[in-house]
Amino acid sequence: MDTQKEALCRIISTLSNKNEELQTFLDSVDDTLTGLQEESSKVLVELEAELEKLSAVLDEKGAELRGIIKEESKRKEAELQKQRSEGKSALLSCEELLKFANQTLTISEEEEFLKAAKDIKERVTMAPAFRLTARPIVSQNMSQFTTDFSAERADLQKLYFLPVPRAPEIDVSSLVVCDNNITVAWQPADGNGGQVERYEAEYRKTNRNSTLRATGEACWEKIDDIRETSVTISGLKFDSRFISIRVRAKNKTAAGEFSDPVVVETKAYNFGFDAATAHTELKVVNDTVTWEPQGVKGHDPRLRGKENKYRSATPSPKKTTAGRTGRDRFAGESYTVLGDQEMTNDFHYWELRPLADWKSFSVGVAYRASLGRYDQLGKSAGSWCLNASQWLQSSLAVKHNNKAKVLDWPIPQRIGIYCDYENGELFFLDVDRLRLLHTFKTKFSQPLVPAFTVWCGGITITTGLQVPSFMGNFRSTNRSLSDLSQ
């Protein structure tokens, strides 16, 4: 029976995997179908727009040419109408003079005849008919406006869709992953794809070394209008094991197929706050921790000023019983919260920023198992921390095993923490000034977790970060100094 159960479990596992593959396939088909419908509508709209533009240009040019022809015809017609009117007037004058001359021939009286003949002679000399041009001053010829659009018609008949650019080919050897940026380059898409005007890149976070999208994984994020054959995707949070990248080319309006995706490993340290460990007066929201006291009188700095006047520069409120509600929750004066991911090997990096109106905070690492509910960071053999305070006066110090070392440096606004578990190194850095503040050198013997203490104000952390490239200088310098001291 046990054997049959094992066989059935294997069958169920196979069916489950196949079911996931089919679901992924169906999701891909649905996405493609939706994209096809959207693209079809889009290209139809673009085609109509281009045809309207072409028609508008033809209408505009036609109106211009028609106007020129009509203007020339109107000018010639006006000239001919003027010449016609003058000719008619001359003809009428000529007919009257001819009639008068014929009547003169019938005069028998010599003196009267001579007078009439003289008058006729003078009138003929001044007659309009003899001053007119005997032919039309403009011609009927309009051949200068003859058109021949045969070449344009041939071009119009050649109109067709732009060729789709070929898919680019990503140059895997040129991929660079550094400082949470990914630089990717590809071979230009040319050939029968027409002139490429720009490229479009997409990337998607995944936890599988596969180009297939699993159910529930992130969608593609787009970077558009790339004019070069490379792009740098910057400001990423590496909160997944891999990032898949693909590229496609675009000409004037058409976009080609995407290249084969490449999968890039994005190794980084990701963790969050373990809210179950947080002191009851610490509020944990995503990557932020703030101190929110439950009582006013016992925690208002103004009311406690005299009480703490001669105490430590980093005072803590009195112990209360309110923090004893959970077994793993810090209590008393230990306003502490731990990270939720252990470090047992390799190297890790994260950053911290203080929020406004803060008074005191600590950041470091600790052995989870050896840190008691009332233990404060840096006061035990199992915790190492950097403490910053601006209560009464500003101070910066590192603490371990109840020993403190004051650092002569202004309080950073961005603190980097680097932990090399295997080499037993813990670095604290002023990231904005690229200054190494302090290095603990030890041998870690238990799993470590990030640890934080907040009193008044708050902090925010940034995780999912690669070890920055500038850490190489600090590590090599630190190890060189260690070799010299030995």
Short mmCIF file of C-alpha atoms in Angstrom, two decimals:
data_model
loop_
_atom_site.label_atom_id
_atom_site.label_comp_id
_atom_site.label_asym_id
_atom_site.label_seq_id
_atom_site.Cartn_x
_atom_site.Cartn_y
_atom_site.Cartn_z
CA MET A 1 0.00 0.00 0.00
CA ASP A 2 2.84 2.39 0.80
CA THR A 3 4.38 1.72 -2.59
CA GLN A 4 1.08 2.51 -4.30
CA LYS A 5 0.77 5.72 -2.30
CA GLU A 6 4.27 6.78 -3.35
CA ALA A 7 3.44 6.02 -6.97
CA LEU A 8 0.20 7.96 -6.69
CA CYS A 9 2.05 10.91 -5.12
CA ARG A 10 4.48 10.92 -8.04
CA ILE A 11 1.57 10.90 -10.47
CA ILE A 12 -0.08 13.75 -8.58
CA SER A 13 3.18 15.72 -8.62
CA THR A 14 3.53 15.16 -12.38
CA LEU A 15 -0.08 16.22 -12.96
CA SER A 16 0.44 19.29 -10.77
CA ASN A 17 3.51 20.33 -12.78
CA LYS A 18 1.68 19.74 -16.04
CA ASN A 19 -1.29 21.69 -14.72
CA GLU A 20 0.98 24.64 -13.92
CA GLU A 21 2.58 24.44 -17.37
CA LEU A 22 -0.85 24.41 -19.04
CA GLN A 23 -2.02 27.32 -16.92
CA THR A 24 1.09 29.28 -17.87
CA PHE A 25 0.51 28.39 -21.53
CA LEU A 26 -3.14 29.49 -21.39
CA ASP A 27 -2.17 32.74 -19.70
CA SER A 28 0.36 33.32 -22.47
CA VAL A 29 -2.28 32.59 -25.16
CA ASP A 30 -4.76 34.94 -23.47
CA ASP A 31 -2.15 37.69 -23.26
CA THR A 32 -1.24 37.17 -26.91
CA LEU A 33 -4.90 37.23 -27.97
CA THR A 34 -5.52 40.42 -26.06
CA GLY A 35 -2.38 41.97 -27.50
CA LEU A 36 -3.39 40.89 -31.03
CA GLN A 37 -6.79 42.55 -30.74
CA GLU A 38 -5.29 45.73 -29.34
CA GLU A 39 -2.58 45.85 -32.02
CA SER A 40 -5.11 45.21 -34.83
CA SER A 41 -7.27 48.10 -33.68
CA LYS A 42 -4.22 50.28 -33.28
CA VAL A 43 -2.83 49.67 -36.80
CA LEU A 44 -6.27 50.22 -38.36
CA VAL A 45 -6.53 53.57 -36.65
CA GLU A 46 -3.00 54.44 -37.77
CA LEU A 47 -3.79 53.40 -41.38
CA GLU A 48 -6.91 55.57 -41.48
CA ALA A 49 -4.91 58.47 -40.08
CA GLU A 50 -2.20 58.06 -42.74
CA LEU A 51 -4.82 57.83 -45.55
CA GLU A 52 -6.53 60.94 -44.24
CA LYS A 53 -3.20 62.76 -44.21
CA LEU A 54 -2.49 61.61 -47.79
CA SER A 55 -5.97 62.63 -48.91
CA ALA A 56 -5.60 65.98 -47.19
CA VAL A 57 -2.30 66.60 -49.01
CA LEU A 58 -3.92 65.73 -52.36
CA ASP A 59 -6.88 67.99 -51.63
CA GLU A 60 -4.58 70.81 -50.62
CA LYS A 61 -2.40 70.43 -53.70
CA GLY A 62 -5.44 70.09 -55.96
CA ALA A 63 -6.96 73.26 -54.55
CA GLU A 64 -3.68 75.08 -55.14
CA LEU A 65 -3.41 73.95 -58.77
CA ARG A 66 -7.08 74.68 -59.48
CA GLY A 67 -6.63 78.16 -58.07
CA ILE A 68 -3.65 78.84 -60.33
CA ILE A 69 -5.56 77.71 -63.44
CA LYS A 70 -8.64 79.72 -62.52
CA GLU A 71 -6.59 82.83 -61.82
CA GLU A 72 -4.81 82.62 -65.19
CA SER A 73 -8.08 81.95 -67.02
CA LYS A 74 -9.68 84.93 -65.27
CA ARG A 75 -6.79 87.21 -66.24
CA LYS A 76 -6.90 86.19 -69.90
CA GLU A 77 -10.65 86.45 -70.04
CA ALA A 78 -10.53 90.00 -68.65
CA GLU A 79 -7.98 91.02 -71.31
CA LEU A 80 -10.06 89.52 -74.11
CA GLN A 81 -13.28 91.07 -72.81
CA LYS A 82 -11.58 94.46 -72.76
CA GLN A 83 -10.26 93.97 -76.32
CA ARG A 84 -13.69 92.77 -77.45
CA SER A 85 -15.40 95.84 -76.00
CA GLU A 86 -12.92 98.18 -77.65
CA GLY A 87 -13.36 96.35 -80.98
CA LYS A 88 -17.14 96.67 -80.86
CA SER A 89 -16.86 100.38 -80.16
CA ALA A 90 -14.43 100.81 -83.06
CA LEU A 91 -16.68 98.80 -85.38
CA LEU A 92 -19.70 100.98 -84.54
CA SER A 93 -17.67 104.15 -85.18
CA CYS A 94 -16.42 102.71 -88.44
CA GLU A 95 -19.95 101.81 -89.61
CA GLU A 96 -21.22 105.34 -88.81
CA LEU A 97 -18.30 106.90 -90.70
CA LEU A 98 -18.88 104.59 -93.68
CA LYS A 99 -22.58 105.52 -93.77
CA PHE A 100 -21.68 109.23 -93.62
CA ALA A 101 -19.16 108.79 -96.45
CA ASN A 102 -21.70 107.06 -98.69
CA GLN A 103 -24.14 109.89 -98.04
CA THR A 104 -21.43 112.42 -98.95
CA LEU A 105 -21.07 110.84 -102.40
CA THR A 106 -24.62 111.89 -103.18
CA ILE A 107 -24.00 115.61 -102.57
CA SER A 108 -24.06 117.58 -105.80
CA GLU A 109 -23.07 120.98 -104.45
CA GLU A 110 -19.29 121.26 -104.76
CA GLU A 111 -18.61 123.47 -101.74
CA GLU A 112 -20.77 121.33 -99.50
CA PHE A 113 -19.16 118.13 -100.89
CA LEU A 114 -15.62 119.42 -100.24
CA LYS A 115 -16.50 120.36 -96.68
CA ALA A 116 -18.04 116.91 -95.99
CA ALA A 117 -15.06 115.11 -97.58
CA LYS A 118 -12.65 117.07 -95.40
CA ASP A 119 -14.63 116.16 -92.31
CA ILE A 120 -14.62 112.48 -93.31
CA LYS A 121 -10.84 112.56 -93.80
CA GLU A 122 -10.26 114.02 -90.34
CA ARG A 123 -12.65 111.50 -88.72
CA VAL A 124 -10.95 108.57 -90.48
CA THR A 125 -7.56 109.76 -89.25
CA MET A 126 -8.85 109.74 -85.66
CA ALA A 127 -10.99 106.57 -85.98
CA PRO A 128 -10.39 103.90 -83.17
CA ALA A 129 -10.41 101.14 -85.73
CA PHE A 130 -7.02 102.22 -87.00
CA ARG A 131 -5.48 102.16 -83.48
CA LEU A 132 -6.62 98.64 -82.52
CA THR A 133 -4.45 95.51 -82.73
CA ALA A 134 -5.83 93.29 -85.40
CA ARG A 135 -5.43 90.09 -83.32
CA PRO A 136 -6.27 88.95 -79.75
CA ILE A 137 -3.67 90.18 -77.25
CA VAL A 138 -3.76 86.84 -75.31
CA SER A 139 -4.03 83.31 -76.61
CA GLN A 140 -6.36 80.50 -75.68
CA ASN A 141 -3.36 78.29 -74.98
CA MET A 142 -3.32 76.85 -71.38
CA SER A 143 -0.79 74.11 -72.10
CA GLN A 144 1.64 75.48 -69.49
CA PHE A 145 -0.73 74.04 -66.88
CA THR A 146 -0.74 70.54 -68.28
CA THR A 147 -0.17 67.97 -65.49
CA ASP A 148 1.38 64.52 -65.51
CA PHE A 149 1.07 62.58 -62.26
CA SER A 150 1.95 59.22 -63.73
CA ALA A 151 5.03 58.92 -61.50
CA GLU A 152 2.99 59.86 -58.44
CA ARG A 153 0.28 57.38 -59.40
CA ALA A 154 2.91 54.70 -59.71
CA ASP A 155 4.23 55.60 -56.26
CA LEU A 156 0.74 55.53 -54.79
CA GLN A 157 0.16 52.12 -56.30
CA LYS A 158 3.34 50.97 -54.60
CA LEU A 159 2.10 52.05 -51.18
CA TYR A 160 2.15 49.15 -48.76
CA PHE A 161 2.84 48.38 -45.14
CA LEU A 162 6.27 49.08 -43.73
CA PRO A 163 8.34 45.92 -43.34
CA VAL A 164 8.51 44.67 -39.76
CA PRO A 165 12.01 44.93 -38.28
CA ARG A 166 13.75 41.72 -37.42
CA ALA A 167 14.19 40.74 -33.82
CA PRO A 168 17.50 41.99 -32.36
CA GLU A 169 19.97 39.55 -30.88
CA ILE A 170 21.08 40.30 -27.34
CA ASP A 171 24.84 40.08 -26.81
CA VAL A 172 24.99 37.91 -23.70
CA SER A 173 28.72 38.46 -23.29
CA SER A 174 28.18 42.21 -22.86
CA LEU A 175 25.70 41.93 -19.98
CA VAL A 176 26.86 43.86 -16.94
CA VAL A 177 25.19 43.57 -13.54
CA CYS A 178 26.63 46.06 -11.06
CA ASP A 179 25.34 48.32 -8.28
CA ASN A 180 21.74 47.21 -8.89
CA ASN A 181 21.99 48.30 -12.51
CA ILE A 182 21.83 46.02 -15.55
CA THR A 183 23.43 47.07 -18.84
CA VAL A 184 22.39 45.09 -21.89
CA ALA A 185 23.48 45.50 -25.53
CA TRP A 186 22.30 43.90 -28.76
CA GLN A 187 23.13 43.62 -32.41
CA PRO A 188 21.27 46.15 -34.61
CA ALA A 189 18.12 44.89 -36.27
CA ASP A 190 18.50 45.58 -40.00
CA GLY A 191 18.24 43.69 -43.28
CA ASN A 192 14.71 43.48 -44.66
CA GLY A 193 13.23 45.22 -41.65
CA GLY A 194 13.54 48.74 -43.02
CA GLN A 195 15.10 51.61 -41.17
CA VAL A 196 14.97 51.12 -37.41
CA GLU A 197 14.18 54.33 -35.53
CA ARG A 198 14.20 53.11 -31.94
CA TYR A 199 14.13 50.07 -29.66
CA GLU A 200 11.98 48.93 -26.80
CA ALA A 201 13.21 46.82 -23.89
CA GLU A 202 11.20 44.88 -21.34
CA TYR A 203 12.28 43.20 -18.13
CA ARG A 204 10.53 40.99 -15.62
CA LYS A 205 11.54 39.73 -12.20
CA THR A 206 11.36 35.99 -11.67
CA ASN A 207 12.54 33.34 -9.27
CA ARG A 208 13.04 30.74 -11.99
CA ASN A 209 15.91 30.39 -14.43
CA SER A 210 13.38 30.17 -17.24
CA THR A 211 11.89 32.50 -19.85
CA LEU A 212 8.37 31.20 -19.15
CA ARG A 213 6.26 33.24 -16.79
CA ALA A 214 4.91 31.32 -13.83
CA THR A 215 1.51 32.01 -12.34
CA GLY A 216 1.59 34.99 -10.00
CA GLU A 217 4.95 36.32 -11.18
CA ALA A 218 5.48 39.96 -12.11
CA CYS A 219 4.47 41.33 -15.51
CA TRP A 220 6.85 42.83 -18.03
CA GLU A 221 8.02 46.39 -17.32
CA LYS A 222 8.75 48.55 -20.36
CA ILE A 223 11.54 50.96 -21.31
CA ASP A 224 10.55 52.79 -24.50
CA ASP A 225 12.16 55.16 -27.00
CA ILE A 226 15.70 53.72 -26.86
CA ARG A 227 17.81 55.29 -29.63
CA GLU A 228 21.01 53.28 -29.13
CA THR A 229 21.70 49.55 -29.29
CA SER A 230 22.17 49.34 -25.54
CA VAL A 231 20.37 50.40 -22.39
CA THR A 232 21.08 50.53 -18.66
CA ILE A 233 18.22 49.57 -16.37
CA SER A 234 18.99 51.45 -13.17
CA GLY A 235 17.59 51.79 -9.67
CA LEU A 236 16.45 48.17 -9.45
CA LYS A 237 15.66 46.32 -6.28
CA PHE A 238 16.99 42.80 -6.58
CA ASP A 239 14.21 41.10 -4.65
CA SER A 240 14.06 38.10 -6.96
CA ARG A 241 16.66 35.54 -7.98
CA PHE A 242 16.62 36.46 -11.67
CA ILE A 243 15.55 39.16 -14.12
CA SER A 244 14.46 38.25 -17.65
CA ILE A 245 15.19 40.82 -20.39
CA ARG A 246 14.04 41.06 -24.02
CA VAL A 247 14.31 43.70 -26.77
CA ARG A 248 12.49 44.54 -30.00
CA ALA A 249 13.05 47.07 -32.79
CA LYS A 250 10.64 49.67 -34.16
CA ASN A 251 10.54 51.63 -37.38
CA LYS A 252 8.17 54.55 -38.02
CA THR A 253 5.12 52.76 -36.66
CA ALA A 254 5.73 49.03 -36.76
CA ALA A 255 7.25 47.03 -33.93
CA GLY A 256 8.97 43.73 -34.61
CA GLU A 257 9.05 40.57 -32.57
CA PHE A 258 10.93 40.49 -29.29
CA SER A 259 14.34 38.91 -29.12
CA ASP A 260 14.83 35.67 -27.27
CA PRO A 261 14.81 36.63 -23.59
CA VAL A 262 17.97 36.33 -21.56
CA VAL A 263 17.83 35.54 -17.86
CA VAL A 264 20.24 37.39 -15.56
CA GLU A 265 20.96 36.28 -12.03
CA THR A 266 20.46 39.12 -9.53
CA LYS A 267 21.97 37.98 -6.29
CA ALA A 268 21.31 40.28 -3.34
CA TYR A 269 20.40 40.16 0.32
CA ASN A 270 16.66 40.56 0.91
CA PHE A 271 15.05 40.74 4.29
CA GLY A 272 12.32 42.52 6.16
CA PHE A 273 11.59 43.34 9.77
CA ASP A 274 10.45 40.43 11.90
CA ALA A 275 7.48 42.22 13.47
CA ALA A 276 7.03 39.38 15.97
CA THR A 277 10.30 40.42 17.65
CA ALA A 278 9.58 44.18 17.71
CA HIS A 279 9.18 45.95 21.03
CA THR A 280 5.53 46.87 21.59
CA GLU A 281 6.39 50.56 21.30
CA LEU A 282 7.94 50.08 17.87
CA LYS A 283 5.67 50.32 14.84
CA VAL A 284 6.77 48.28 11.84
CA VAL A 285 5.37 49.26 8.42
CA ASN A 286 7.07 47.68 5.39
CA ASP A 287 10.70 48.93 5.45
CA THR A 288 10.18 51.52 8.19
CA VAL A 289 10.31 51.36 12.00
CA THR A 290 9.11 54.21 14.20
CA TRP A 291 9.04 54.61 17.97
CA GLU A 292 5.51 55.27 19.21
CA PRO A 293 5.39 55.32 23.03
CA GLN A 294 2.21 54.06 24.67
CA GLY A 295 2.47 56.49 27.58
CA VAL A 296 3.15 60.23 27.49
CA LYS A 297 4.51 61.09 30.90
CA GLY A 298 7.09 58.36 30.95
CA HIS A 299 8.36 59.04 27.40
CA ASP A 300 8.02 62.73 26.59
CA PRO A 301 11.63 63.99 26.31
CA ARG A 302 10.66 67.41 27.62
CA LEU A 303 9.18 65.92 30.80
CA ARG A 304 12.17 63.59 31.23
CA GLY A 305 14.82 66.22 30.61
CA LYS A 306 15.65 66.87 34.26
CA GLU A 307 15.51 63.19 35.12
CA ASN A 308 18.13 62.36 32.48
CA LYS A 309 20.27 65.45 32.88
CA TYR A 310 23.18 63.60 34.45
CA ARG A 311 22.67 60.27 32.72
CA SER A 312 24.04 58.83 29.52
CA ALA A 313 23.85 60.93 26.35
CA THR A 314 21.48 58.28 24.93
CA PRO A 315 18.76 57.82 27.56
CA SER A 316 16.05 55.18 27.39
CA PRO A 317 12.59 55.28 28.96
CA LYS A 318 11.93 53.24 32.07
CA LYS A 319 11.06 49.59 31.86
CA THR A 320 7.37 48.90 31.52
CA THR A 321 5.28 45.77 31.72
CA ALA A 322 3.58 46.57 28.41
CA GLY A 323 6.36 44.84 26.45
CA ARG A 324 5.92 41.43 28.05
CA THR A 325 3.06 40.32 25.85
CA GLY A 326 5.01 38.02 23.50
CA ARG A 327 7.62 35.34 24.05
CA ASP A 328 10.00 36.56 21.35
CA ARG A 329 9.15 40.24 21.57
CA PHE A 330 11.78 42.59 22.99
CA ALA A 331 10.80 44.39 26.16
CA GLY A 332 11.94 46.89 28.74
CA GLU A 333 14.59 49.31 27.49
CA SER A 334 15.48 47.13 24.52
CA TYR A 335 13.59 49.00 21.78
CA THR A 336 14.78 46.46 19.28
CA VAL A 337 13.52 44.62 16.21
CA LEU A 338 15.34 41.94 14.22
CA GLY A 339 15.49 41.06 10.55
CA ASP A 340 13.62 38.02 9.29
CA GLN A 341 16.43 36.42 7.21
CA GLU A 342 19.49 34.74 8.70
CA MET A 343 23.05 35.01 7.42
CA THR A 344 25.02 31.77 7.58
CA ASN A 345 27.53 32.24 4.76
CA ASP A 346 28.55 34.52 1.91
CA PHE A 347 28.47 38.32 2.07
CA HIS A 348 25.53 40.73 2.47
CA TYR A 349 24.81 44.45 2.18
CA TRP A 350 21.96 46.77 3.14
CA GLU A 351 21.47 50.45 3.99
CA LEU A 352 19.71 52.55 6.64
CA ARG A 353 18.40 56.11 6.66
CA PRO A 354 17.15 57.94 9.76
CA LEU A 355 13.80 59.67 9.52
CA ALA A 356 13.15 63.24 10.65
CA ASP A 357 13.04 64.08 14.37
CA TRP A 358 14.99 61.00 15.44
CA LYS A 359 16.96 60.99 18.68
CA SER A 360 18.78 57.65 18.83
CA PHE A 361 19.12 54.49 16.79
CA SER A 362 21.46 51.52 16.44
CA VAL A 363 22.08 49.20 13.53
CA GLY A 364 24.12 46.01 13.39
CA VAL A 365 23.95 42.24 13.56
CA ALA A 366 23.30 39.75 16.33
CA TYR A 367 23.01 36.07 17.10
CA ARG A 368 19.27 35.61 17.30
CA ALA A 369 19.54 32.75 19.79
CA SER A 370 21.83 34.60 22.21
CA LEU A 371 19.99 37.95 22.33
CA GLY A 372 17.60 38.07 25.28
CA ARG A 373 14.35 40.00 25.42
CA TYR A 374 15.87 42.72 27.56
CA ASP A 375 19.31 42.75 25.92
CA GLN A 376 20.42 45.93 24.18
CA LEU A 377 22.50 45.85 21.01
CA GLY A 378 26.24 46.04 21.60
CA LYS A 379 25.99 45.13 25.28
CA SER A 380 26.39 41.39 24.75
CA ALA A 381 29.04 39.16 23.18
CA GLY A 382 26.55 38.16 20.49
CA SER A 383 25.78 41.58 19.02
CA TRP A 384 27.73 44.25 17.12
CA CYS A 385 26.30 47.66 16.27
CA LEU A 386 26.80 51.28 15.29
CA ASN A 387 24.93 53.72 17.53
CA ALA A 388 23.98 57.26 16.55
CA SER A 389 22.51 59.79 18.96
CA GLN A 390 21.54 63.45 18.86
CA TRP A 391 19.98 63.54 22.31
CA LEU A 392 21.54 66.42 24.27
CA GLN A 393 24.59 66.15 21.99
CA SER A 394 25.49 64.37 18.76
CA SER A 395 27.57 61.21 19.03
CA LEU A 396 28.54 58.29 16.88
CA ALA A 397 29.99 55.10 18.34
CA VAL A 398 30.41 51.38 17.72
CA LYS A 399 29.52 48.89 20.43
CA HIS A 400 30.23 45.22 21.16
CA ASN A 401 30.27 43.15 24.33
CA ASN A 402 29.40 46.20 26.45
CA LYS A 403 32.38 48.15 25.11
CA ALA A 404 32.03 51.33 23.07
CA LYS A 405 34.35 53.25 20.78
CA VAL A 406 33.46 56.84 19.90
CA LEU A 407 33.93 57.74 16.21
CA ASP A 408 35.08 61.22 15.26
CA TRP A 409 32.74 61.67 12.32
CA PRO A 410 29.42 63.48 11.72
CA ILE A 411 26.30 61.33 11.79
CA PRO A 412 25.65 60.01 8.26
CA GLN A 413 22.31 60.39 6.54
CA ARG A 414 22.83 57.10 4.73
CA ILE A 415 24.59 54.22 6.44
CA GLY A 416 25.81 51.14 4.61
CA ILE A 417 26.25 47.82 6.42
CA TYR A 418 28.37 45.08 4.87
CA CYS A 419 28.70 41.66 6.48
CA ASP A 420 31.15 39.05 5.22
CA TYR A 421 30.07 36.07 7.30
CA GLU A 422 32.76 33.64 6.21
CA ASN A 423 35.64 36.09 6.77
CA GLY A 424 34.11 37.45 9.99
CA GLU A 425 33.99 41.08 8.85
CA LEU A 426 31.35 43.70 9.60
CA PHE A 427 31.74 47.12 7.95
CA PHE A 428 29.86 50.35 8.69
CA LEU A 429 30.06 53.07 6.03
CA ASP A 430 29.00 56.65 5.38
CA VAL A 431 27.66 55.99 1.88
CA ASP A 432 27.18 59.62 0.84
CA ARG A 433 30.80 60.50 1.70
CA LEU A 434 32.20 57.05 0.83
CA ARG A 435 33.86 56.83 4.22
CA LEU A 436 34.62 53.64 6.11
CA LEU A 437 33.47 54.32 9.67
CA HIS A 438 34.52 51.12 11.41
CA THR A 439 35.25 47.45 10.85
CA PHE A 440 34.62 44.63 13.31
CA LYS A 441 36.87 41.64 12.74
CA THR A 442 35.75 38.43 14.44
CA LYS A 443 34.70 34.86 13.77
CA PHE A 444 30.96 34.33 13.51
CA SER A 445 29.90 31.04 15.04
CA GLN A 446 26.09 31.22 14.85
CA PRO A 447 23.51 32.41 12.31
CA LEU A 448 23.34 36.20 12.24
CA VAL A 449 20.34 38.47 11.71
CA PRO A 450 20.22 42.23 11.11
CA ALA A 451 19.27 44.08 14.28
CA PHE A 452 17.94 47.58 14.91
CA THR A 453 17.17 49.75 17.93
CA VAL A 454 15.05 52.89 17.63
CA TRP A 455 14.30 55.44 20.33
CA CYS A 456 12.32 58.51 19.30
CA GLY A 457 11.78 59.06 15.59
CA GLY A 458 12.37 56.25 13.17
CA ILE A 459 14.49 54.60 10.49
CA THR A 460 13.96 53.10 7.06
CA ILE A 461 16.03 50.36 5.45
CA THR A 462 16.86 49.53 1.85
CA THR A 463 17.38 45.87 1.01
CA GLY A 464 17.64 43.88 -2.19
CA LEU A 465 20.98 45.58 -2.86
CA GLN A 466 24.06 44.09 -4.43
CA VAL A 467 27.34 44.60 -2.67
CA PRO A 468 28.36 48.00 -4.13
CA SER A 469 31.41 48.15 -6.33
CA PHE A 470 33.06 50.68 -3.99
CA MET A 471 33.22 47.99 -1.29
CA GLY A 472 36.12 46.44 -3.17
CA ASN A 473 38.37 49.35 -2.20
CA PHE A 474 37.36 49.21 1.46
CA ARG A 475 37.82 45.46 1.71
CA SER A 476 41.24 45.45 0.06
CA THR A 477 42.41 48.41 2.18
CA ASN A 478 41.13 46.83 5.38
CA ARG A 479 42.81 43.49 4.65
CA SER A 480 46.08 45.23 3.75
CA LEU A 481 46.03 47.00 7.13
CA SER A 482 45.26 43.69 8.84
CA ASP A 483 48.25 42.07 7.13
CA LEU A 484 50.50 44.93 8.26
CA SER A 485 49.33 44.66 11.85
CA GLN A 486 49.99 40.94 11.86
#
